[in-house]
Amino acid sequence: MSSNKITFGSVFTIGLMLFALFLGAGNMIFPPLLGQQSGDSSWVAIAGFLLTGVGLPLLGVIAIAKSGGSPLELASRVHPIFGIIFTIILYLAIGPFFGIPRTATVSYEIGVLPFLEQDSAGGWTLLLFSILFFTVTAWLSLNPAKLVDRIGKFLTPVLVVILAVLVGGAFINPMGEPGQPNGGYAESPFITGFLEGYLTLDAIAALVFAIVIISAIQSKGMTERKNVVRAATFAGLIAATGLAAVYISLSYLGATSLNAIGVQDNGGALLAASASYLYGSSGAIILGLAIGAACLTTSIGLVSATSTYFAKTFPGISYKGFVILFSLFSMLIANVGLAQLIAVSVPVLVMIYPMTIVLIVMSFLDKWVKGKRSVYVGAIIPTLLIGVMDGLAAAGFTALASAFSFLPLMASSLGWILPAILGGLIGLAVPGTARSQVSAKYNN
């Protein structure tokens, strides 16, 4: 029976689950490097990072709840065919073709490989680890009704405790004083941090994870749209608060690490060196556990969300069938051809990310533009065009992208913003009625 009420405890647990789903290994690596590079400007830099690295994902979750419970509902406001194509590409790119396999390889390289003696990376140990990793992922994903309990009540607290131990040492026994900012952080720390958060691609992940959150809320008996939106908003705020706390703590760890461990090329190396400095030989174990827990929760969320979407889109295969299929496929990709697929997937993600942001923003402007399809089309067309150029540039084809170099913020991969605004305004001026109703329904 449906209900209009949900307990605070249930919302809090769902929020913890969302926090864990977002906090993948990549998200743990960005903030400490930002902290070290921004030095004594780290507080300004992390403020910019939080705006896009936390704010956009939060808006993405709310946007999906408002639009009807899936990215398809939102993207179909442009056109039903666009909605189908965009959503399938989104799920495949951030799911089995990139995001899911990466969770296994990152957790292996940081949590397992350092303990092996001259083992051939990508050999039998990687195969055995990926089999175990995706067996656990599949098992925990097979019953989505228990996902809240398994992640929100068990895995998330474990992850929080490990992270608290990891960064707690940096607060109790600081490694040093922040240094001078360098690179882009020396000139504009806020904007550079803003762009770092933008490049986490978590706004895309938000559209994928939102379906898990909506399902969890509805499983508690709440199905009325406005109440689902309210519950999703509260859960999103809980997750956002947790993410902000972790990001600020990790950036502080990075900012105070320079004198102790020296300049590091990437966040993974910085975390590893900091863990060893703070906790000696046990630091690698603590870091490995943190990365492993973060990767596992993200893998479970991606497999569950992707399987839920494809089971609804292609009903010939059950949810459990897709869980097994995507887990097996991701296990294979984690062992063979991942580098090649990353080379293909990253440009695709760069192409669809600006469109994702435009769709999220438009969802909050929908009632003011009176649902006119022409506004969505006007905003999406230039965004798509410039996104393709950015994607080609990311793939190494810079000649075409250089033709748009005159656009403001193009060098920062934000050249789509002004054209999207102008296109939306032109669409608003086009005579016409509200968009036709999307055929997909808001389901339990």
Short mmCIF file of C-alpha atoms in Angstrom, two decimals:
data_model
loop_
_atom_site.label_atom_id
_atom_site.label_comp_id
_atom_site.label_asym_id
_atom_site.label_seq_id
_atom_site.Cartn_x
_atom_site.Cartn_y
_atom_site.Cartn_z
CA MET A 1 0.00 0.00 0.00
CA SER A 2 1.30 3.42 -0.89
CA SER A 3 1.85 6.02 1.79
CA ASN A 4 2.63 9.69 2.00
CA LYS A 5 5.04 9.26 4.91
CA ILE A 6 8.53 7.92 5.30
CA THR A 7 10.51 7.83 8.54
CA PHE A 8 13.55 10.02 9.05
CA GLY A 9 15.56 6.89 9.77
CA SER A 10 14.71 5.46 6.36
CA VAL A 11 15.60 8.71 4.60
CA PHE A 12 18.85 8.92 6.54
CA THR A 13 19.81 5.37 5.57
CA ILE A 14 18.97 6.06 1.91
CA GLY A 15 21.09 9.23 2.13
CA LEU A 16 24.00 7.19 3.49
CA MET A 17 23.60 4.78 0.60
CA LEU A 18 23.67 7.65 -1.91
CA PHE A 19 26.78 9.06 -0.21
CA ALA A 20 28.56 5.72 -0.59
CA LEU A 21 27.46 5.32 -4.21
CA PHE A 22 28.96 8.70 -5.14
CA LEU A 23 32.17 8.26 -3.18
CA GLY A 24 34.19 6.19 -5.62
CA ALA A 25 37.96 5.93 -5.76
CA GLY A 26 38.19 8.77 -8.28
CA ASN A 27 36.37 11.10 -5.91
CA MET A 28 38.86 10.27 -3.16
CA ILE A 29 41.82 11.08 -5.39
CA PHE A 30 40.77 14.54 -6.67
CA PRO A 31 40.51 16.53 -3.38
CA PRO A 32 43.94 15.71 -1.86
CA LEU A 33 45.72 16.66 -5.09
CA LEU A 34 43.66 19.86 -5.21
CA GLY A 35 44.75 20.58 -1.64
CA GLN A 36 48.45 20.12 -2.32
CA GLN A 37 48.42 22.14 -5.54
CA SER A 38 46.32 25.00 -4.14
CA GLY A 39 48.31 25.22 -0.88
CA ASP A 40 47.22 28.10 1.34
CA SER A 41 44.42 28.86 -1.15
CA SER A 42 42.90 25.41 -0.61
CA TRP A 43 39.80 26.76 1.15
CA VAL A 44 38.96 28.92 -1.85
CA ALA A 45 39.72 26.09 -4.28
CA ILE A 46 37.64 23.52 -2.40
CA ALA A 47 34.71 25.96 -2.35
CA GLY A 48 34.71 25.95 -6.16
CA PHE A 49 35.11 22.18 -6.20
CA LEU A 50 32.13 21.69 -3.89
CA LEU A 51 29.92 23.83 -6.10
CA THR A 52 30.25 21.47 -9.07
CA GLY A 53 31.48 18.27 -7.39
CA VAL A 54 28.67 18.23 -4.81
CA GLY A 55 26.11 20.82 -5.93
CA LEU A 56 25.58 19.49 -9.45
CA PRO A 57 25.11 15.84 -8.37
CA LEU A 58 22.60 16.96 -5.73
CA LEU A 59 20.64 18.91 -8.35
CA GLY A 60 20.84 15.88 -10.65
CA VAL A 61 19.18 13.60 -8.10
CA ILE A 62 16.42 16.14 -7.46
CA ALA A 63 15.95 16.71 -11.21
CA ILE A 64 15.32 13.01 -11.84
CA ALA A 65 12.87 12.81 -8.95
CA LYS A 66 11.02 15.88 -10.28
CA SER A 67 10.92 14.63 -13.86
CA GLY A 68 9.46 11.22 -13.13
CA GLY A 69 12.09 8.84 -11.85
CA SER A 70 14.54 8.19 -14.70
CA PRO A 71 16.87 10.04 -17.08
CA LEU A 72 14.63 8.93 -19.97
CA GLU A 73 11.77 11.01 -18.62
CA LEU A 74 14.00 14.08 -18.47
CA ALA A 75 15.81 13.62 -21.79
CA SER A 76 12.56 12.89 -23.65
CA ARG A 77 11.50 16.48 -23.06
CA VAL A 78 13.80 17.28 -25.97
CA HIS A 79 12.36 14.49 -28.12
CA PRO A 80 11.44 10.85 -27.39
CA ILE A 81 14.05 9.51 -29.83
CA PHE A 82 16.73 11.76 -28.36
CA GLY A 83 15.69 10.58 -24.90
CA ILE A 84 16.18 6.91 -25.77
CA ILE A 85 19.54 7.39 -27.52
CA PHE A 86 20.93 9.76 -24.90
CA THR A 87 19.91 7.53 -21.99
CA ILE A 88 21.30 4.33 -23.49
CA ILE A 89 24.64 6.04 -24.26
CA LEU A 90 24.73 7.54 -20.76
CA TYR A 91 24.16 4.20 -19.00
CA LEU A 92 26.58 2.25 -21.19
CA ALA A 93 29.34 4.86 -20.98
CA ILE A 94 29.34 5.33 -17.22
CA GLY A 95 28.34 1.71 -16.63
CA PRO A 96 29.78 -1.47 -18.19
CA PHE A 97 31.96 0.28 -20.78
CA PHE A 98 33.87 2.45 -18.32
CA GLY A 99 32.69 3.14 -14.79
CA ILE A 100 32.05 -0.40 -13.56
CA PRO A 101 35.27 -2.05 -14.87
CA ARG A 102 37.31 0.85 -13.50
CA THR A 103 36.08 0.17 -9.96
CA ALA A 104 37.81 -3.22 -10.03
CA THR A 105 41.06 -2.09 -11.64
CA VAL A 106 41.49 0.91 -9.33
CA SER A 107 40.82 -1.11 -6.18
CA TYR A 108 43.25 -3.79 -7.43
CA GLU A 109 46.04 -1.34 -8.27
CA ILE A 110 45.80 0.56 -4.96
CA GLY A 111 44.53 -2.10 -2.57
CA VAL A 112 46.17 -5.32 -3.80
CA LEU A 113 49.11 -4.72 -6.13
CA PRO A 114 51.33 -2.97 -3.53
CA PHE A 115 51.34 -6.17 -1.46
CA LEU A 116 52.44 -8.45 -4.31
CA GLU A 117 56.03 -9.26 -5.14
CA GLN A 118 56.88 -8.33 -8.71
CA ASP A 119 53.57 -9.79 -9.86
CA SER A 120 52.66 -9.17 -13.48
CA ALA A 121 49.96 -6.52 -13.32
CA GLY A 122 47.03 -7.62 -15.38
CA GLY A 123 47.99 -11.30 -14.92
CA TRP A 124 46.36 -14.07 -12.94
CA THR A 125 46.06 -12.05 -9.77
CA LEU A 126 44.02 -9.37 -11.52
CA LEU A 127 41.80 -12.05 -13.06
CA LEU A 128 41.21 -13.75 -9.72
CA PHE A 129 40.62 -10.43 -7.98
CA SER A 130 38.15 -9.22 -10.63
CA ILE A 131 36.24 -12.53 -10.45
CA LEU A 132 35.92 -12.17 -6.68
CA PHE A 133 35.13 -8.44 -6.90
CA PHE A 134 32.31 -8.84 -9.44
CA THR A 135 30.96 -11.96 -7.76
CA VAL A 136 30.45 -9.90 -4.60
CA THR A 137 29.07 -7.02 -6.69
CA ALA A 138 26.55 -9.28 -8.43
CA TRP A 139 25.51 -10.99 -5.20
CA LEU A 140 24.87 -7.69 -3.42
CA SER A 141 23.05 -6.28 -6.47
CA LEU A 142 20.74 -9.23 -7.17
CA ASN A 143 18.15 -8.13 -4.64
CA PRO A 144 17.69 -4.36 -5.01
CA ALA A 145 15.15 -4.32 -2.17
CA LYS A 146 17.99 -5.11 0.25
CA LEU A 147 20.38 -2.60 -1.28
CA VAL A 148 19.58 0.06 1.31
CA ASP A 149 20.35 -2.26 4.21
CA ARG A 150 23.49 -3.70 2.63
CA ILE A 151 25.04 -0.37 1.69
CA GLY A 152 23.35 2.21 3.88
CA LYS A 153 23.51 0.22 7.11
CA PHE A 154 26.73 -1.78 6.65
CA LEU A 155 29.13 -0.76 3.89
CA THR A 156 28.72 2.99 4.38
CA PRO A 157 29.55 3.00 8.11
CA VAL A 158 32.57 0.80 7.37
CA LEU A 159 33.72 3.27 4.70
CA VAL A 160 33.18 6.25 7.01
CA VAL A 161 35.19 4.65 9.82
CA ILE A 162 38.10 3.81 7.50
CA LEU A 163 38.11 7.34 6.05
CA ALA A 164 37.95 8.83 9.54
CA VAL A 165 41.03 6.84 10.54
CA LEU A 166 42.82 7.81 7.32
CA VAL A 167 42.27 11.56 7.52
CA GLY A 168 42.00 11.78 11.30
CA GLY A 169 45.75 11.44 11.64
CA ALA A 170 46.24 14.52 9.48
CA PHE A 171 44.12 16.59 11.89
CA ILE A 172 45.53 15.12 15.09
CA ASN A 173 49.14 15.24 13.89
CA PRO A 174 49.36 17.66 10.92
CA MET A 175 52.11 16.83 8.45
CA GLY A 176 53.05 20.46 7.91
CA GLU A 177 51.89 23.86 6.74
CA PRO A 178 50.24 24.54 3.38
CA GLY A 179 52.61 25.68 0.65
CA GLN A 180 52.20 28.25 -2.11
CA PRO A 181 49.55 27.57 -4.76
CA ASN A 182 50.80 26.66 -8.21
CA GLY A 183 49.43 26.26 -11.72
CA GLY A 184 45.90 27.50 -12.22
CA TYR A 185 45.39 27.70 -8.46
CA ALA A 186 47.91 30.55 -8.22
CA GLU A 187 45.84 32.81 -10.49
CA SER A 188 42.26 31.69 -9.93
CA PRO A 189 41.86 29.02 -7.23
CA PHE A 190 38.06 29.18 -7.17
CA ILE A 191 37.63 28.74 -10.94
CA THR A 192 40.27 26.00 -11.09
CA GLY A 193 38.57 24.14 -8.24
CA PHE A 194 35.21 24.67 -9.95
CA LEU A 195 36.54 23.02 -13.11
CA GLU A 196 38.07 20.12 -11.14
CA GLY A 197 34.66 19.39 -9.63
CA TYR A 198 33.06 19.69 -13.05
CA LEU A 199 35.46 17.09 -14.43
CA THR A 200 34.53 14.48 -11.81
CA LEU A 201 31.54 13.64 -14.08
CA ASP A 202 29.38 13.09 -10.99
CA ALA A 203 26.47 14.95 -12.56
CA ILE A 204 26.19 12.03 -15.00
CA ALA A 205 26.51 9.55 -12.13
CA ALA A 206 23.69 11.39 -10.36
CA LEU A 207 21.27 10.58 -13.19
CA VAL A 208 22.28 6.93 -12.95
CA PHE A 209 22.19 6.65 -9.15
CA ALA A 210 18.94 8.59 -8.84
CA ILE A 211 16.96 5.62 -10.12
CA VAL A 212 18.32 3.54 -7.22
CA ILE A 213 17.31 6.23 -4.75
CA ILE A 214 13.82 6.62 -6.23
CA SER A 215 13.32 2.84 -6.11
CA ALA A 216 14.48 2.74 -2.48
CA ILE A 217 12.03 5.49 -1.51
CA GLN A 218 9.16 3.82 -3.35
CA SER A 219 9.98 0.47 -1.73
CA LYS A 220 9.06 2.13 1.57
CA GLY A 221 5.53 2.62 0.22
CA MET A 222 5.85 6.26 -0.87
CA THR A 223 4.72 6.79 -4.47
CA GLU A 224 3.17 10.27 -4.66
CA ARG A 225 5.42 12.44 -6.83
CA LYS A 226 5.80 15.47 -4.55
CA ASN A 227 6.59 13.29 -1.55
CA VAL A 228 9.14 11.26 -3.50
CA VAL A 229 10.80 14.52 -4.57
CA ARG A 230 10.86 15.73 -0.97
CA ALA A 231 12.36 12.47 0.32
CA ALA A 232 14.92 12.37 -2.51
CA THR A 233 15.90 15.96 -1.71
CA PHE A 234 16.49 15.17 1.96
CA ALA A 235 18.45 12.02 1.07
CA GLY A 236 20.48 14.07 -1.41
CA LEU A 237 21.25 16.70 1.23
CA ILE A 238 22.47 14.00 3.62
CA ALA A 239 24.73 12.57 0.92
CA ALA A 240 25.94 16.04 -0.09
CA THR A 241 26.83 16.87 3.52
CA GLY A 242 28.85 13.67 3.81
CA LEU A 243 30.62 14.26 0.51
CA ALA A 244 31.46 17.85 1.43
CA ALA A 245 32.94 16.73 4.77
CA VAL A 246 35.09 14.08 3.08
CA TYR A 247 36.26 16.41 0.31
CA ILE A 248 37.19 19.18 2.76
CA SER A 249 39.07 16.72 4.97
CA LEU A 250 40.97 15.17 2.07
CA SER A 251 41.86 18.58 0.67
CA TYR A 252 43.23 19.55 4.10
CA LEU A 253 45.30 16.36 4.15
CA GLY A 254 46.71 17.27 0.74
CA ALA A 255 47.33 20.91 1.64
CA THR A 256 49.40 19.99 4.70
CA SER A 257 51.31 17.14 3.03
CA LEU A 258 53.92 19.01 0.97
CA ASN A 259 56.74 19.21 3.52
CA ALA A 260 56.27 15.61 4.65
CA ILE A 261 55.96 13.71 1.36
CA GLY A 262 56.96 16.21 -1.33
CA VAL A 263 55.21 16.99 -4.59
CA GLN A 264 53.10 14.11 -5.94
CA ASP A 265 51.93 13.70 -9.54
CA ASN A 266 48.49 12.30 -8.75
CA GLY A 267 46.03 11.93 -5.92
CA GLY A 268 46.50 8.18 -5.62
CA ALA A 269 50.23 8.52 -5.00
CA LEU A 270 49.57 11.39 -2.58
CA LEU A 271 47.11 9.32 -0.55
CA ALA A 272 49.47 6.34 -0.48
CA ALA A 273 52.44 8.44 0.65
CA SER A 274 50.34 10.25 3.28
CA ALA A 275 48.95 6.98 4.65
CA SER A 276 52.47 5.56 4.95
CA TYR A 277 53.75 8.74 6.64
CA LEU A 278 50.90 8.83 9.16
CA TYR A 279 50.54 5.13 9.91
CA GLY A 280 53.69 3.42 8.68
CA SER A 281 53.33 -0.01 7.08
CA SER A 282 49.70 -0.28 8.21
CA GLY A 283 48.88 2.85 6.17
CA ALA A 284 48.79 0.86 2.95
CA ILE A 285 46.27 -1.51 4.52
CA ILE A 286 44.06 1.36 5.69
CA LEU A 287 44.18 3.00 2.26
CA GLY A 288 43.52 -0.30 0.50
CA LEU A 289 40.45 -0.92 2.66
CA ALA A 290 39.15 2.61 2.01
CA ILE A 291 39.61 2.35 -1.75
CA GLY A 292 38.17 -1.16 -1.83
CA ALA A 293 35.04 -0.17 0.11
CA ALA A 294 34.55 2.95 -2.03
CA CYS A 295 34.95 1.04 -5.29
CA LEU A 296 32.67 -1.79 -4.21
CA THR A 297 29.79 0.49 -3.25
CA THR A 298 30.11 2.42 -6.51
CA SER A 299 30.22 -0.82 -8.51
CA ILE A 300 27.09 -2.12 -6.78
CA GLY A 301 25.25 1.13 -7.45
CA LEU A 302 26.21 1.26 -11.12
CA VAL A 303 25.34 -2.40 -11.75
CA SER A 304 22.00 -2.06 -9.96
CA ALA A 305 21.00 1.20 -11.66
CA THR A 306 22.08 0.08 -15.13
CA SER A 307 20.35 -3.29 -14.77
CA THR A 308 17.15 -1.62 -13.54
CA TYR A 309 17.05 0.69 -16.55
CA PHE A 310 17.79 -1.99 -19.15
CA ALA A 311 15.34 -4.46 -17.60
CA LYS A 312 12.59 -1.85 -18.05
CA THR A 313 13.74 -0.90 -21.54
CA PHE A 314 14.30 -4.47 -22.78
CA PRO A 315 11.83 -6.63 -20.79
CA GLY A 316 12.95 -9.81 -22.56
CA ILE A 317 15.77 -10.06 -20.03
CA SER A 318 15.12 -9.86 -16.28
CA TYR A 319 16.80 -7.55 -13.82
CA LYS A 320 18.82 -10.43 -12.41
CA GLY A 321 19.82 -11.45 -15.94
CA PHE A 322 21.22 -7.97 -16.61
CA VAL A 323 23.03 -7.95 -13.24
CA ILE A 324 24.85 -11.15 -14.20
CA LEU A 325 25.44 -9.95 -17.77
CA PHE A 326 26.90 -6.57 -16.79
CA SER A 327 28.98 -8.10 -13.99
CA LEU A 328 30.50 -10.67 -16.35
CA PHE A 329 31.07 -8.09 -19.09
CA SER A 330 32.70 -5.66 -16.66
CA MET A 331 34.92 -8.42 -15.31
CA LEU A 332 36.16 -9.17 -18.83
CA ILE A 333 36.73 -5.50 -19.67
CA ALA A 334 38.64 -5.01 -16.43
CA ASN A 335 41.12 -7.64 -17.67
CA VAL A 336 41.34 -7.01 -21.40
CA GLY A 337 41.14 -3.81 -23.42
CA LEU A 338 40.35 -1.37 -20.62
CA ALA A 339 42.91 1.17 -21.83
CA GLN A 340 41.40 1.11 -25.31
CA LEU A 341 37.87 1.46 -23.97
CA ILE A 342 38.90 4.38 -21.76
CA ALA A 343 40.24 6.08 -24.88
CA VAL A 344 36.78 5.69 -26.44
CA SER A 345 34.65 6.29 -23.33
CA VAL A 346 36.24 9.51 -22.09
CA PRO A 347 35.45 11.48 -25.27
CA VAL A 348 31.87 10.15 -25.13
CA LEU A 349 31.53 11.26 -21.50
CA VAL A 350 32.90 14.68 -22.43
CA MET A 351 30.28 14.91 -25.19
CA ILE A 352 27.28 14.05 -23.03
CA TYR A 353 28.31 15.87 -19.82
CA PRO A 354 27.33 19.39 -20.97
CA MET A 355 23.96 18.06 -22.19
CA THR A 356 23.47 16.44 -18.79
CA ILE A 357 24.00 19.77 -17.04
CA VAL A 358 21.63 21.57 -19.42
CA LEU A 359 18.91 18.97 -18.83
CA ILE A 360 19.36 19.24 -15.05
CA VAL A 361 19.11 23.04 -15.13
CA MET A 362 16.12 22.94 -17.48
CA SER A 363 14.25 20.63 -15.11
CA PHE A 364 14.22 23.44 -12.55
CA LEU A 365 13.15 26.02 -15.14
CA ASP A 366 10.44 23.83 -16.66
CA LYS A 367 7.44 25.49 -15.03
CA TRP A 368 8.68 28.95 -16.05
CA VAL A 369 9.19 27.99 -19.70
CA LYS A 370 5.81 26.22 -19.55
CA GLY A 371 7.27 22.94 -20.79
CA LYS A 372 7.91 24.24 -24.32
CA ARG A 373 9.84 21.61 -26.25
CA SER A 374 11.40 24.32 -28.42
CA VAL A 375 13.27 25.67 -25.36
CA TYR A 376 14.81 22.28 -24.67
CA VAL A 377 15.69 21.79 -28.33
CA GLY A 378 17.15 25.29 -28.59
CA ALA A 379 19.38 24.73 -25.58
CA ILE A 380 20.44 21.17 -26.45
CA ILE A 381 21.39 21.63 -30.14
CA PRO A 382 24.33 24.03 -29.60
CA THR A 383 25.33 22.12 -26.47
CA LEU A 384 25.43 18.89 -28.44
CA LEU A 385 27.44 20.48 -31.25
CA ILE A 386 30.05 21.98 -28.94
CA GLY A 387 30.10 18.85 -26.80
CA VAL A 388 30.97 16.80 -29.88
CA MET A 389 33.81 19.21 -30.62
CA ASP A 390 35.11 18.87 -27.06
CA GLY A 391 34.82 15.11 -27.33
CA LEU A 392 36.79 15.06 -30.57
CA ALA A 393 39.44 17.24 -28.94
CA ALA A 394 39.63 14.77 -26.03
CA ALA A 395 40.13 12.01 -28.60
CA GLY A 396 43.01 13.92 -30.17
CA PHE A 397 41.18 15.57 -33.08
CA THR A 398 41.75 19.20 -32.22
CA ALA A 399 41.42 20.78 -35.66
CA LEU A 400 37.60 20.93 -35.65
CA ALA A 401 37.44 22.01 -32.02
CA SER A 402 39.74 24.96 -32.72
CA ALA A 403 37.03 26.45 -34.96
CA PHE A 404 35.05 27.23 -31.79
CA SER A 405 37.99 28.74 -29.89
CA PHE A 406 36.40 32.19 -30.14
CA LEU A 407 33.64 31.19 -27.68
CA PRO A 408 33.98 32.42 -24.09
CA LEU A 409 35.29 29.70 -21.73
CA MET A 410 35.96 27.29 -24.62
CA ALA A 411 39.49 26.67 -23.36
CA SER A 412 38.01 25.50 -20.06
CA SER A 413 35.54 23.07 -21.74
CA LEU A 414 32.71 25.44 -20.79
CA GLY A 415 32.23 27.02 -24.20
CA TRP A 416 28.73 25.52 -24.45
CA ILE A 417 27.26 27.72 -21.67
CA LEU A 418 26.55 30.93 -23.62
CA PRO A 419 25.24 29.14 -26.77
CA ALA A 420 22.95 27.00 -24.60
CA ILE A 421 21.49 30.09 -22.93
CA LEU A 422 21.01 31.87 -26.26
CA GLY A 423 19.50 28.75 -27.84
CA GLY A 424 17.06 28.36 -24.98
CA LEU A 425 15.99 32.01 -25.24
CA ILE A 426 15.43 31.63 -28.98
CA GLY A 427 13.37 28.50 -28.29
CA LEU A 428 11.32 30.42 -25.75
CA ALA A 429 10.50 33.06 -28.37
CA VAL A 430 9.32 30.45 -30.89
CA PRO A 431 5.50 30.34 -31.00
CA GLY A 432 4.05 27.05 -29.87
CA THR A 433 2.43 25.10 -27.08
CA ALA A 434 3.84 22.93 -24.37
CA ARG A 435 5.71 19.80 -25.38
CA SER A 436 3.72 16.69 -26.10
CA GLN A 437 3.41 14.28 -23.22
CA VAL A 438 6.21 11.80 -22.87
CA SER A 439 5.00 8.26 -23.41
CA ALA A 440 6.99 6.86 -20.49
CA LYS A 441 5.03 6.85 -17.25
CA TYR A 442 6.04 7.45 -13.69
CA ASN A 443 6.15 3.94 -12.29
CA ASN A 444 6.52 2.49 -8.87
#
